[in-house]
Tab-separated table of C-alpha atoms in Angstrom:
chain	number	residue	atom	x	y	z
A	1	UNK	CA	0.000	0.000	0.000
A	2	UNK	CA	1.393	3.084	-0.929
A	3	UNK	CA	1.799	6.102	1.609
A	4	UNK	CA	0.555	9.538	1.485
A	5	UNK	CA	0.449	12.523	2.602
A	6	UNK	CA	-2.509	14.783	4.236
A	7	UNK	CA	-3.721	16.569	6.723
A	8	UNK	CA	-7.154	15.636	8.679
A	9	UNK	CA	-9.356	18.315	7.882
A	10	UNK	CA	-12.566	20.346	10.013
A	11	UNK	CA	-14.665	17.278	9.577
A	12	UNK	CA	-12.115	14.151	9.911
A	13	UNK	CA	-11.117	13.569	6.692
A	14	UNK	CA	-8.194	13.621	4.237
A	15	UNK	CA	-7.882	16.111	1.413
A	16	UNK	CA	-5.374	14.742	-0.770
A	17	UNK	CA	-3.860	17.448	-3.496
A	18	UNK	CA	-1.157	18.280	-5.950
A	19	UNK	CA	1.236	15.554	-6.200
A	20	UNK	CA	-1.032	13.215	-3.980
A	21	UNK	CA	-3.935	13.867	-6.067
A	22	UNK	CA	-1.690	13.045	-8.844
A	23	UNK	CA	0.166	10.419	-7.781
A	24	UNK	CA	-3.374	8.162	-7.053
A	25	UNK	CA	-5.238	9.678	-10.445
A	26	UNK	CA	-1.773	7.574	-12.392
A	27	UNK	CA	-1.724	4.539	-10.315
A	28	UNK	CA	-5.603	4.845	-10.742
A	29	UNK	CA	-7.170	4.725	-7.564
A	30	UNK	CA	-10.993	4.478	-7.128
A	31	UNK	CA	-14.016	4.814	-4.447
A	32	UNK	CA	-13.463	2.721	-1.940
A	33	UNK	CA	-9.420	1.713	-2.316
A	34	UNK	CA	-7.603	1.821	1.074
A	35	UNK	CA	-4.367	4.263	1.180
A	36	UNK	CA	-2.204	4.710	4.156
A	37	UNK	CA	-1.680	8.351	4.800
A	38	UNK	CA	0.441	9.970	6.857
A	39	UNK	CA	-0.045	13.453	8.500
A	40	UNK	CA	3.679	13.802	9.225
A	41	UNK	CA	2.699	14.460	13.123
A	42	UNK	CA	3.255	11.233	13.600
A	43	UNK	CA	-0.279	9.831	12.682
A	44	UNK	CA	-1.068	6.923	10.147
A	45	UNK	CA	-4.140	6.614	8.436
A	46	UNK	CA	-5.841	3.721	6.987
A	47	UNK	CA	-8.316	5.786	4.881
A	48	UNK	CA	-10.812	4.742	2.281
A	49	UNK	CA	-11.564	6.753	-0.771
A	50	UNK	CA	-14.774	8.659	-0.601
A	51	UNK	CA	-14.779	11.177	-2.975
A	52	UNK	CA	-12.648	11.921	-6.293
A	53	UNK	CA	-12.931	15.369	-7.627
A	54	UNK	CA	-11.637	17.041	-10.430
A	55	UNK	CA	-8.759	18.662	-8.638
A	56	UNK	CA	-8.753	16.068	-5.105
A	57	UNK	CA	-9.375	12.795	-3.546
A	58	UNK	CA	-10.962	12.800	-0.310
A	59	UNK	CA	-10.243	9.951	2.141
A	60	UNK	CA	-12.103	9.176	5.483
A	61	UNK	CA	-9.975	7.644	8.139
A	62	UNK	CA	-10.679	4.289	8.859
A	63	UNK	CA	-8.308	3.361	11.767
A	64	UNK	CA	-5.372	5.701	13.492
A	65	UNK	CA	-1.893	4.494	14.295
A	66	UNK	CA	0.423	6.470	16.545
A	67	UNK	CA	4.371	6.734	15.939
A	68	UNK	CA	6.148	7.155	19.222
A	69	UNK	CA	9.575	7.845	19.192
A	70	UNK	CA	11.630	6.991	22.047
A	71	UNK	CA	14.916	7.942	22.568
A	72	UNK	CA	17.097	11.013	22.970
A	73	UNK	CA	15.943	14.100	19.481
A	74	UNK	CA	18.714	15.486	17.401
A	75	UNK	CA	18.625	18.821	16.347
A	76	UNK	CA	20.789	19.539	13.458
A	77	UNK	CA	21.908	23.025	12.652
A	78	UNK	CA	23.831	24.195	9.703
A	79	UNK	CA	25.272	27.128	7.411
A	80	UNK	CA	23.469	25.948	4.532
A	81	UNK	CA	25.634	25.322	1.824
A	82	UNK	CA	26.267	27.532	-1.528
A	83	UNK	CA	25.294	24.522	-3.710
A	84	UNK	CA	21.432	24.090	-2.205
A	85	UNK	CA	21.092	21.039	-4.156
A	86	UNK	CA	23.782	19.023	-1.186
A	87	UNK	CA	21.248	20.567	1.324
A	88	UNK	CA	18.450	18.833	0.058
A	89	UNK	CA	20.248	16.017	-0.652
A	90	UNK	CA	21.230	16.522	3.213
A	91	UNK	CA	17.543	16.459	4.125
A	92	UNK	CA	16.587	13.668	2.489
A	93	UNK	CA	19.127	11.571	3.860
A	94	UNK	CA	18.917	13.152	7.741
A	95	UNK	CA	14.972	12.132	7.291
A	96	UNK	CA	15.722	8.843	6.457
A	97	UNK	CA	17.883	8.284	9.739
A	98	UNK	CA	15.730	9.752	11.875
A	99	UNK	CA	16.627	13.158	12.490
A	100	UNK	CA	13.849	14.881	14.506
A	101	UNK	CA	14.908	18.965	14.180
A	102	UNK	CA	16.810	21.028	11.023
A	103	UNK	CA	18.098	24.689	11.267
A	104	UNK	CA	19.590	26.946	9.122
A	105	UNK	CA	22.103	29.646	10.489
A	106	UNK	CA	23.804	32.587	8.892
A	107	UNK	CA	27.655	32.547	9.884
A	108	UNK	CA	29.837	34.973	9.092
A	109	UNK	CA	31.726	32.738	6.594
A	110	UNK	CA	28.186	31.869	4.929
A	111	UNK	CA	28.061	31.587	1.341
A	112	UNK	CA	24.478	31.397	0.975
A	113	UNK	CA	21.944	34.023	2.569
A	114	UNK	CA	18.576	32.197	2.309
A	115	UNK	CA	17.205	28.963	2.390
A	116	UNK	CA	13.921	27.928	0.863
A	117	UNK	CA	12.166	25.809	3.451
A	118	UNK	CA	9.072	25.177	1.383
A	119	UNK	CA	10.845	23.572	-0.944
A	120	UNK	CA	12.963	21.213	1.935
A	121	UNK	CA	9.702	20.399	3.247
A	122	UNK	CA	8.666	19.006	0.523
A	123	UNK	CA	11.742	17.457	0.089
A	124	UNK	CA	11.181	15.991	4.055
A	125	UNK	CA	7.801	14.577	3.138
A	126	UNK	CA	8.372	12.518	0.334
A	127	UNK	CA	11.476	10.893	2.229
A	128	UNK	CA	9.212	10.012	4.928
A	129	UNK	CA	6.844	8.542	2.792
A	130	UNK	CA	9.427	6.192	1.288
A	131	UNK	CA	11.068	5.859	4.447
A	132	UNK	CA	7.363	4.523	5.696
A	133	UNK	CA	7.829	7.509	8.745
A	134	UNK	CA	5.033	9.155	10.149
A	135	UNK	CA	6.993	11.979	12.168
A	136	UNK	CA	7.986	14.962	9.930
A	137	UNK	CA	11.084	16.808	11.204
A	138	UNK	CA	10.481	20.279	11.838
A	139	UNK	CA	12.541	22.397	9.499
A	140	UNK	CA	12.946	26.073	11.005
A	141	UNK	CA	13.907	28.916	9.028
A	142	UNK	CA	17.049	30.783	8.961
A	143	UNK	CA	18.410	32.874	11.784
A	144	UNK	CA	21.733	34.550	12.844
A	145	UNK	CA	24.673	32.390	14.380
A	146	UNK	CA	23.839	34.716	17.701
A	147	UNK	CA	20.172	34.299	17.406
A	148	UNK	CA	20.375	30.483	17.501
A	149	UNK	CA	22.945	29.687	20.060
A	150	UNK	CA	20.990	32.516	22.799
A	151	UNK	CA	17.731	30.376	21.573
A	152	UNK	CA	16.306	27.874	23.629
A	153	UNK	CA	18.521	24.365	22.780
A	154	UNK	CA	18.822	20.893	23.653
A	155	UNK	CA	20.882	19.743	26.868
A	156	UNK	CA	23.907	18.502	24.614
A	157	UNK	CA	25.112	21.047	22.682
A	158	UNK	CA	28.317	20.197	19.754
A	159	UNK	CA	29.876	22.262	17.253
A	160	UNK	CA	31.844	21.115	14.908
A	161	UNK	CA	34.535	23.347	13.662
A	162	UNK	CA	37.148	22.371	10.929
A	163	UNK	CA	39.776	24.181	12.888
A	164	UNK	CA	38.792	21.657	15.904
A	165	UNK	CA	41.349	18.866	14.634
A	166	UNK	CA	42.768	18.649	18.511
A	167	UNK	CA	39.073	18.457	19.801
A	168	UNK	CA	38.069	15.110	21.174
A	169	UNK	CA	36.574	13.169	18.645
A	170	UNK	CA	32.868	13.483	18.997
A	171	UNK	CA	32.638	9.262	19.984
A	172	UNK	CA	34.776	10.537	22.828
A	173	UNK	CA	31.898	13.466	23.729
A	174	UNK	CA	28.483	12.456	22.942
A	175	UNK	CA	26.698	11.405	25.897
A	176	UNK	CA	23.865	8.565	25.081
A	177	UNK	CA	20.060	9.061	26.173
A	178	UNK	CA	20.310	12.899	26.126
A	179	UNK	CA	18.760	15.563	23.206
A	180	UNK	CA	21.236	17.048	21.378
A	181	UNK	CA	21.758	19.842	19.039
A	182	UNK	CA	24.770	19.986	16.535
A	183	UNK	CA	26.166	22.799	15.001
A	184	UNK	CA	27.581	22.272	11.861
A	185	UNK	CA	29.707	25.168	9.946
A	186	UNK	CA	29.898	27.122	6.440
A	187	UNK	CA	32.360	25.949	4.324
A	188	UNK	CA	34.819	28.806	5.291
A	189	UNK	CA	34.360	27.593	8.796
A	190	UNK	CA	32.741	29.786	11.926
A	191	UNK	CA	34.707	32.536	12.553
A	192	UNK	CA	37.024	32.680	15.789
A	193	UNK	CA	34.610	34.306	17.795
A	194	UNK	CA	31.644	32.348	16.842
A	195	UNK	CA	33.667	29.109	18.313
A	196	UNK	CA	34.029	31.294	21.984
A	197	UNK	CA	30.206	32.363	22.016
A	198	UNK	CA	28.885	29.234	21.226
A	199	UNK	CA	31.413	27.733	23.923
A	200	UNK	CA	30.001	30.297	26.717
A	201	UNK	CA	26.668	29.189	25.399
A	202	UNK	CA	27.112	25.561	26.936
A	203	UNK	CA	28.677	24.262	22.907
A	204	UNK	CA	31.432	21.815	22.910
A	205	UNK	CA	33.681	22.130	20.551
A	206	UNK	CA	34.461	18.597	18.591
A	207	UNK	CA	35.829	16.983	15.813
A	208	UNK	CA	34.401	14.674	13.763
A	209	UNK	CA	38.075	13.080	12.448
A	210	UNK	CA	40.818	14.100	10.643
A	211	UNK	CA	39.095	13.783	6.963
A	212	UNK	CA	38.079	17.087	5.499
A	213	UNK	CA	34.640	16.882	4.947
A	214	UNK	CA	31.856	18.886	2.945
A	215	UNK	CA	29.115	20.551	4.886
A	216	UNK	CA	27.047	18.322	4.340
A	217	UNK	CA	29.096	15.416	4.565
A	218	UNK	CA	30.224	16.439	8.061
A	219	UNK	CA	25.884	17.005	8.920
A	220	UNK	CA	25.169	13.357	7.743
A	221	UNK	CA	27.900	11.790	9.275
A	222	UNK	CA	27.385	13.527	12.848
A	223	UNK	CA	24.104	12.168	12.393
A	224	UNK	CA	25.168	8.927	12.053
A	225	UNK	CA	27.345	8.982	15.034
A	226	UNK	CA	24.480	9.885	17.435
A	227	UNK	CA	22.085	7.342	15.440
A	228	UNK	CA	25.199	4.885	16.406
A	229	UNK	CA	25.375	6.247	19.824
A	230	UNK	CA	22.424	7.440	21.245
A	231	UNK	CA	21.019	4.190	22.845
A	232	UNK	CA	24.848	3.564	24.593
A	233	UNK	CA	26.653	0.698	23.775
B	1	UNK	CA	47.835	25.681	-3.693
B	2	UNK	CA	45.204	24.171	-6.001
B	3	UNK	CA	45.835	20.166	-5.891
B	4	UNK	CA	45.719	19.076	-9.787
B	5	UNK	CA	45.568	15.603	-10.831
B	6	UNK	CA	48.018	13.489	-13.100
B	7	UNK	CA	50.585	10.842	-13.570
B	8	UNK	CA	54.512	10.799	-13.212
B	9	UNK	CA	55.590	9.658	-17.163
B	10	UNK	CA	59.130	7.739	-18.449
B	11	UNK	CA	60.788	11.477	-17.969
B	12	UNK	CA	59.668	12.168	-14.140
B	13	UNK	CA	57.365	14.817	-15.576
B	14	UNK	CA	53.753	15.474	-15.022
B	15	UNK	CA	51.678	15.751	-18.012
B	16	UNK	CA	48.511	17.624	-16.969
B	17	UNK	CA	45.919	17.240	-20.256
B	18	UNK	CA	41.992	18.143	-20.331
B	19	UNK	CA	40.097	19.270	-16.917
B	20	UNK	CA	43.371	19.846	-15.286
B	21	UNK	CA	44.906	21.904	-18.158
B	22	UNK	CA	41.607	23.945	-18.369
B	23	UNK	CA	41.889	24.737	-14.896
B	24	UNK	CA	45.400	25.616	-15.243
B	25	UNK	CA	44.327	28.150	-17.510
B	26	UNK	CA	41.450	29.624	-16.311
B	27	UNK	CA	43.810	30.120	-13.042
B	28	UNK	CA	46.102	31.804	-15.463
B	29	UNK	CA	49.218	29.739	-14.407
B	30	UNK	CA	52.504	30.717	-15.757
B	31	UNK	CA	56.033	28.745	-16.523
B	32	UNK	CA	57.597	28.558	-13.123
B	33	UNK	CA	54.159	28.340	-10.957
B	34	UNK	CA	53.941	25.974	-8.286
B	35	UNK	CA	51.478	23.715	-7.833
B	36	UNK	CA	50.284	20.327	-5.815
B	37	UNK	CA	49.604	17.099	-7.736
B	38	UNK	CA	48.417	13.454	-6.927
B	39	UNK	CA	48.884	10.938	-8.646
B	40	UNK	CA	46.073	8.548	-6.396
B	41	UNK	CA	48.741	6.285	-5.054
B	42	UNK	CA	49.223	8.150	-2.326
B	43	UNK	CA	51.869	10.681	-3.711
B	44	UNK	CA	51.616	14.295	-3.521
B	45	UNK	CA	53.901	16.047	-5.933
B	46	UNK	CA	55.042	19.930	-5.128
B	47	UNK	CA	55.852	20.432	-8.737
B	48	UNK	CA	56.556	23.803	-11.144
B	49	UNK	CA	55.263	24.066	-14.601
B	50	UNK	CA	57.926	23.615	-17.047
B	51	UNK	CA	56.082	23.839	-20.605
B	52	UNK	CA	53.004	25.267	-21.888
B	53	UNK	CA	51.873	23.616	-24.617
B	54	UNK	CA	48.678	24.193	-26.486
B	55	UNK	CA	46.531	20.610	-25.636
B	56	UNK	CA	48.745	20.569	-21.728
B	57	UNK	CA	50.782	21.807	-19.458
B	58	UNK	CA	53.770	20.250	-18.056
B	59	UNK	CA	55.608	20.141	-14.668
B	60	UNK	CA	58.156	19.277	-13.036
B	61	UNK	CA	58.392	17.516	-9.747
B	62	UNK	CA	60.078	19.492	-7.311
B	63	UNK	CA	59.353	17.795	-3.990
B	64	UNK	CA	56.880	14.217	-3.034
B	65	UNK	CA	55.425	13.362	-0.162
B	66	UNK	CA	53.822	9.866	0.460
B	67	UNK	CA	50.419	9.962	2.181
B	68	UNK	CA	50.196	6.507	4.433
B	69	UNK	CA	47.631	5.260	5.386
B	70	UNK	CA	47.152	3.466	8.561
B	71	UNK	CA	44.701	1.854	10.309
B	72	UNK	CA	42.352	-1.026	8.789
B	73	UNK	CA	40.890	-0.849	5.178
B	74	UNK	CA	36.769	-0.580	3.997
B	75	UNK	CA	36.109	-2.408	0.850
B	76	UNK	CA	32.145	-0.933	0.003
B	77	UNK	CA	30.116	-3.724	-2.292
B	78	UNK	CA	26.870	-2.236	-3.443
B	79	UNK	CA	24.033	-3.705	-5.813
B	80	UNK	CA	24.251	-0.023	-8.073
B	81	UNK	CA	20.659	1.885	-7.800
B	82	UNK	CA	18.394	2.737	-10.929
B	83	UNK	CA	19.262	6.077	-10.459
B	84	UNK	CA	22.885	6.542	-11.243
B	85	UNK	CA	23.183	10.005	-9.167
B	86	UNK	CA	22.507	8.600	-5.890
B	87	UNK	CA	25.590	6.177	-6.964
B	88	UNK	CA	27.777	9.195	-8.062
B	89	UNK	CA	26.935	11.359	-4.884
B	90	UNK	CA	27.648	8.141	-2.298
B	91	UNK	CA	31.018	7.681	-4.347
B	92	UNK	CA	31.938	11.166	-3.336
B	93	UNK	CA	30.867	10.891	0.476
B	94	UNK	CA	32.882	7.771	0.997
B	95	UNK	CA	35.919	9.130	-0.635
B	96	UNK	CA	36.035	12.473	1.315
B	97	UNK	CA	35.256	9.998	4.698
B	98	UNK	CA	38.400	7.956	3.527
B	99	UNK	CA	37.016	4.680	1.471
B	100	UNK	CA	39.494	2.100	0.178
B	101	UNK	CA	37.310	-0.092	-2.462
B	102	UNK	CA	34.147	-0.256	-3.927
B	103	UNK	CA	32.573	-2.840	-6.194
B	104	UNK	CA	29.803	-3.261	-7.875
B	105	UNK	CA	27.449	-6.072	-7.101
B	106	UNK	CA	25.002	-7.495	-9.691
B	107	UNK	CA	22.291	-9.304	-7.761
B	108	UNK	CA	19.261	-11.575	-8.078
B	109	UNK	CA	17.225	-8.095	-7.370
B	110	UNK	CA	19.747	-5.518	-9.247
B	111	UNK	CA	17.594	-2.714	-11.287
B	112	UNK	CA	20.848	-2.021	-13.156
B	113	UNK	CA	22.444	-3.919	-15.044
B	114	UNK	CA	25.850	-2.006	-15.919
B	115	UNK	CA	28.208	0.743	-14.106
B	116	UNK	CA	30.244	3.247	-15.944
B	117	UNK	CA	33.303	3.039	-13.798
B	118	UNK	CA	35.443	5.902	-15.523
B	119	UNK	CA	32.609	8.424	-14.790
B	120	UNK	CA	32.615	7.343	-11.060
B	121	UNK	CA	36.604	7.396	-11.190
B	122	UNK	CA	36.170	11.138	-12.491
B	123	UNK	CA	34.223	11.491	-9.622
B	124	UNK	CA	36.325	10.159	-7.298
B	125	UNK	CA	39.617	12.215	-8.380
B	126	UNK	CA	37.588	15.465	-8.141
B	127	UNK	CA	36.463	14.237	-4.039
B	128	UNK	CA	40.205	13.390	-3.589
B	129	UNK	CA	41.538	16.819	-4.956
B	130	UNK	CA	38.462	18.776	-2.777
B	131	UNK	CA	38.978	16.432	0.156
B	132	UNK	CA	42.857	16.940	-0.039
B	133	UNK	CA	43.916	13.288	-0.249
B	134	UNK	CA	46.587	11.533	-2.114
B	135	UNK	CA	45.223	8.066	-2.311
B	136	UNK	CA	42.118	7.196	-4.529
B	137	UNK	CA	40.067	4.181	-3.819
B	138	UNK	CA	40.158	1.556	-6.250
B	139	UNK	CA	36.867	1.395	-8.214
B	140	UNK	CA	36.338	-2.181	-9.742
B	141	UNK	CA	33.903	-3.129	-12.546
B	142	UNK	CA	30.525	-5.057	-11.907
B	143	UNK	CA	30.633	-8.381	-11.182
B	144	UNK	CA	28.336	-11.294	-9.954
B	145	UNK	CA	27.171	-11.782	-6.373
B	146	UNK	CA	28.077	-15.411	-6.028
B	147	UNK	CA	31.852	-14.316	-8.128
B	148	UNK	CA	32.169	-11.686	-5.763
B	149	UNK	CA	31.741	-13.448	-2.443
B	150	UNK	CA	34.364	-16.249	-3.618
B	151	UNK	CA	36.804	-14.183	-4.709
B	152	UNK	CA	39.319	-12.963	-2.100
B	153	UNK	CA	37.856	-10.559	0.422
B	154	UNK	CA	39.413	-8.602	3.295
B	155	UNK	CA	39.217	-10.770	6.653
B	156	UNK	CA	36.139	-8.634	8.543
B	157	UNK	CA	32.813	-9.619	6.317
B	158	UNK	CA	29.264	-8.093	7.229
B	159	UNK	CA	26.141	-8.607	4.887
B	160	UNK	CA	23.581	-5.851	5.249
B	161	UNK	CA	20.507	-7.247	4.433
B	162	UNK	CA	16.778	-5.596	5.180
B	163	UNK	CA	15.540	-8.569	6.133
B	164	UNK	CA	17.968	-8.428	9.116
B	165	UNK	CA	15.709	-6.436	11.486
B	166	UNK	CA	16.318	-9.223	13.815
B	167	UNK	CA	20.396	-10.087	13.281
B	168	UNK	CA	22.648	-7.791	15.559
B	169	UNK	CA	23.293	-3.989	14.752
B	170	UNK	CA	26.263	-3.550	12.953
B	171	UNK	CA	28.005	-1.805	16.259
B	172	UNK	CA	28.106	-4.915	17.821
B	173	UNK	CA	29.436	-6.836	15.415
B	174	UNK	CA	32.333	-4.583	13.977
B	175	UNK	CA	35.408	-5.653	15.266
B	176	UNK	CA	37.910	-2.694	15.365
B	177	UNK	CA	41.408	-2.893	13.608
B	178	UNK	CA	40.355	-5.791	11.062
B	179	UNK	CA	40.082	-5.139	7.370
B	180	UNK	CA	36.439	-5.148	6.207
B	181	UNK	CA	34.067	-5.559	3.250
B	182	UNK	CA	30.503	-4.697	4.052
B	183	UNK	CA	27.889	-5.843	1.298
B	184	UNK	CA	24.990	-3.447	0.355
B	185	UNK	CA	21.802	-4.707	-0.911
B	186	UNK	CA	19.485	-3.515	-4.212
B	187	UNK	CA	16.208	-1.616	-3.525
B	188	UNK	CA	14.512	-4.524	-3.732
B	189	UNK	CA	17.053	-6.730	-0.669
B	190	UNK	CA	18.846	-9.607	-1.433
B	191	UNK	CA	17.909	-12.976	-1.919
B	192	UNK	CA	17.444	-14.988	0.529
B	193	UNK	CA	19.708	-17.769	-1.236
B	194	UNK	CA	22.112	-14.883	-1.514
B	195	UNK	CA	22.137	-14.255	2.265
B	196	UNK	CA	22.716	-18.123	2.302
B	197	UNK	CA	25.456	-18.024	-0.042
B	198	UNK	CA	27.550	-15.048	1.606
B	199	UNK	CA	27.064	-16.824	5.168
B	200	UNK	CA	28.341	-19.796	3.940
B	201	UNK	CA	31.219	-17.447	2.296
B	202	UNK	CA	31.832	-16.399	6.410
B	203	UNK	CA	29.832	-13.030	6.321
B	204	UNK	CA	27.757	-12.157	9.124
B	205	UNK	CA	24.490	-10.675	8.671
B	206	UNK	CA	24.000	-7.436	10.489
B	207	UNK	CA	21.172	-4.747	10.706
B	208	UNK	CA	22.148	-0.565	10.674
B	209	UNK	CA	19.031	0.006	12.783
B	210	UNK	CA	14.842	0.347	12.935
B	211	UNK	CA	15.186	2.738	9.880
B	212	UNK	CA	14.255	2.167	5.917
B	213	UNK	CA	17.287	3.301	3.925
B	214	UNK	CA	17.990	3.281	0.705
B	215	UNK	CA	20.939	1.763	-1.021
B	216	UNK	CA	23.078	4.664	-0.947
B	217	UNK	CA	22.118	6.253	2.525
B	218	UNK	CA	22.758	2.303	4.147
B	219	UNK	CA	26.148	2.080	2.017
B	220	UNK	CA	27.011	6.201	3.846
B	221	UNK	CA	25.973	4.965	7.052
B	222	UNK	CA	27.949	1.164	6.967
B	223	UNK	CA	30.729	3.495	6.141
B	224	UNK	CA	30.176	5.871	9.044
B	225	UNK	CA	29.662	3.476	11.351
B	226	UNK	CA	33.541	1.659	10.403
B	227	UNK	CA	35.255	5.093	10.864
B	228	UNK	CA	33.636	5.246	13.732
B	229	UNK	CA	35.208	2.346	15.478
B	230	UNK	CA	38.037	1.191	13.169
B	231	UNK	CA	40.362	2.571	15.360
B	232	UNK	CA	38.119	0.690	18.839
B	233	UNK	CA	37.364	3.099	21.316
């Protein structure tokens, strides 16, 4: 059964547009088929068809499941890169791990000055629909280095600078069971002073080895490490 | 010091022809310029230009340094995706995290039936240059499952199959310090008489986790994961 995507409208059912709408018009759906939708908040939906309109399907929920997610949430945060198509490359792959929180923050070394989160979202959606997720991450828009590290953050705090090659390796650093958030750099690397504010802001700094990784090479693979870690050994 | 690419010929020169000698001129380099080149054996040549010819430049090798490598090798075996880019893009993330081999895998499920190694090679010389290393992995053409799994393999052998859900996470089974070949799967998992075959060929079958990845996100993280602990902790 294929999965889609929808929210549960005023009077309980599914609206399903756009690509959805599309999507079951090719693979020729019809009154009465059962779809699994997902609302991204962590709901699935075994709907039936109900209604097919010239521009929508409607679906009425037949029976709710609830994704819980246990375990520690990682919130990555990164100077998007120039390139946008490794960022949502980035996304899609962070989805499919299980990454629970994106952000996007203007360094001083940052290439690129805005990030188009409608378009990541949609990105996020279809990679939890093949990923069979029901949890969207939340994808914020982009704010100032300062902005983010005085916002309100996770207990475990990282940043990764390139310049951090005599930091502990993160595997020596992350703590298991515990939210984190991971700051990631611009390709130019945070600036000097960046590093010191985001250490008085509770930030260790880390390394993530001595390769010299892309943006978003060093976001997936810090990703991977607390995916590796974050139950303990 | 932009690192170029190119191999030491019968005179001790370095012929640098096509991408390389249109980047040398775009950079407008002159006779007598320095410049790093590897030769992906793990040589890094301080060399000056010498000639400037109209198809190439030439130089001349001033100084070499050998880049070794320590630490335990990863030999990457993937059944190649439909999509070709999701192959090119995991080539480049597993060179700039430090990859030793890959090889192509046709299997039972396979959705492609060829690789163009020389574009992937391309690919891998412009993730060395970026990533700053000397040594490029060795890229080898397609080849059966059941050739693959008897010809001879590095000591450390892990099968990661989707089916596994139930075997033991690849953290517990990856023994630090031991050369190792981890085996990918197509979109559509192995056979089961494959999974048979490569345990009989002494790989273990191990999970990466709860999560649905595809090929090339698995084949990131298996490659994460051996950074992680080749060295133990």
């Amino acid at each position: 059964m294929d999965l889609y995507f929808g929210n549960v409208n005023a009077d309980g059912k599914i609206v399903l547009e756009d690509d959805e709408f599309r999507h079951l018009k090719v693979v020729r759906t019809n009154i009465g088929d059962k779809i699994k939708i997902t609302d991204g908040n962590g709901n699935l939906f075994i709907a039936a068809i109900s209604e097919i309109n010239k521009h929508n399907y409607v679906a009425t929920i037949e029976t709710t499941l609830v994704e819980k997610i246990s375990g520690p949430t990682l919130h990555l945060a990164i100077a998007p890169t120039k390139n946008i198509d490794r960022i949502e490359w980035l996304v899609e792959k962070c989805v499919e791990l299980g990454i629970n929180k994106f952000s996007f923050i203007q360094c001083r070394h940052s290439e690129r000055k805005d990030v188009k989160t409608d378009r990541l979202k949609r990105i996020a959606i279809s990679a939890i629909k093949q990923s069979g997720k029901s949890t969207l991450p939340l994808i914020n828009e982009m704010i100032s280095f300062n902005n983010f590290i005085q916002s309100e953050l996770e207990e475990q705090r990282l940043i990764c600078a390139m310049e951090a090659e005599n930091d502990k390796h993160i595997k020596q650093l992350l703590k298991p069971g515990k939210n984190t958030v991971i700051l990631i750099g611009p390709e130019g690397d945070f600036h000097q002073e960046e590093i010191r504010s985001a250490k008085d802001a509770g930030f260790l700094s880390t390394s993530l080895g001595p390769e010299r990784l892309r943006t978003e090479t060093a976001a997936m693979a810090a990703c991977v490490y607390f995916n590796f870690n974050k139950h303990g050994v």
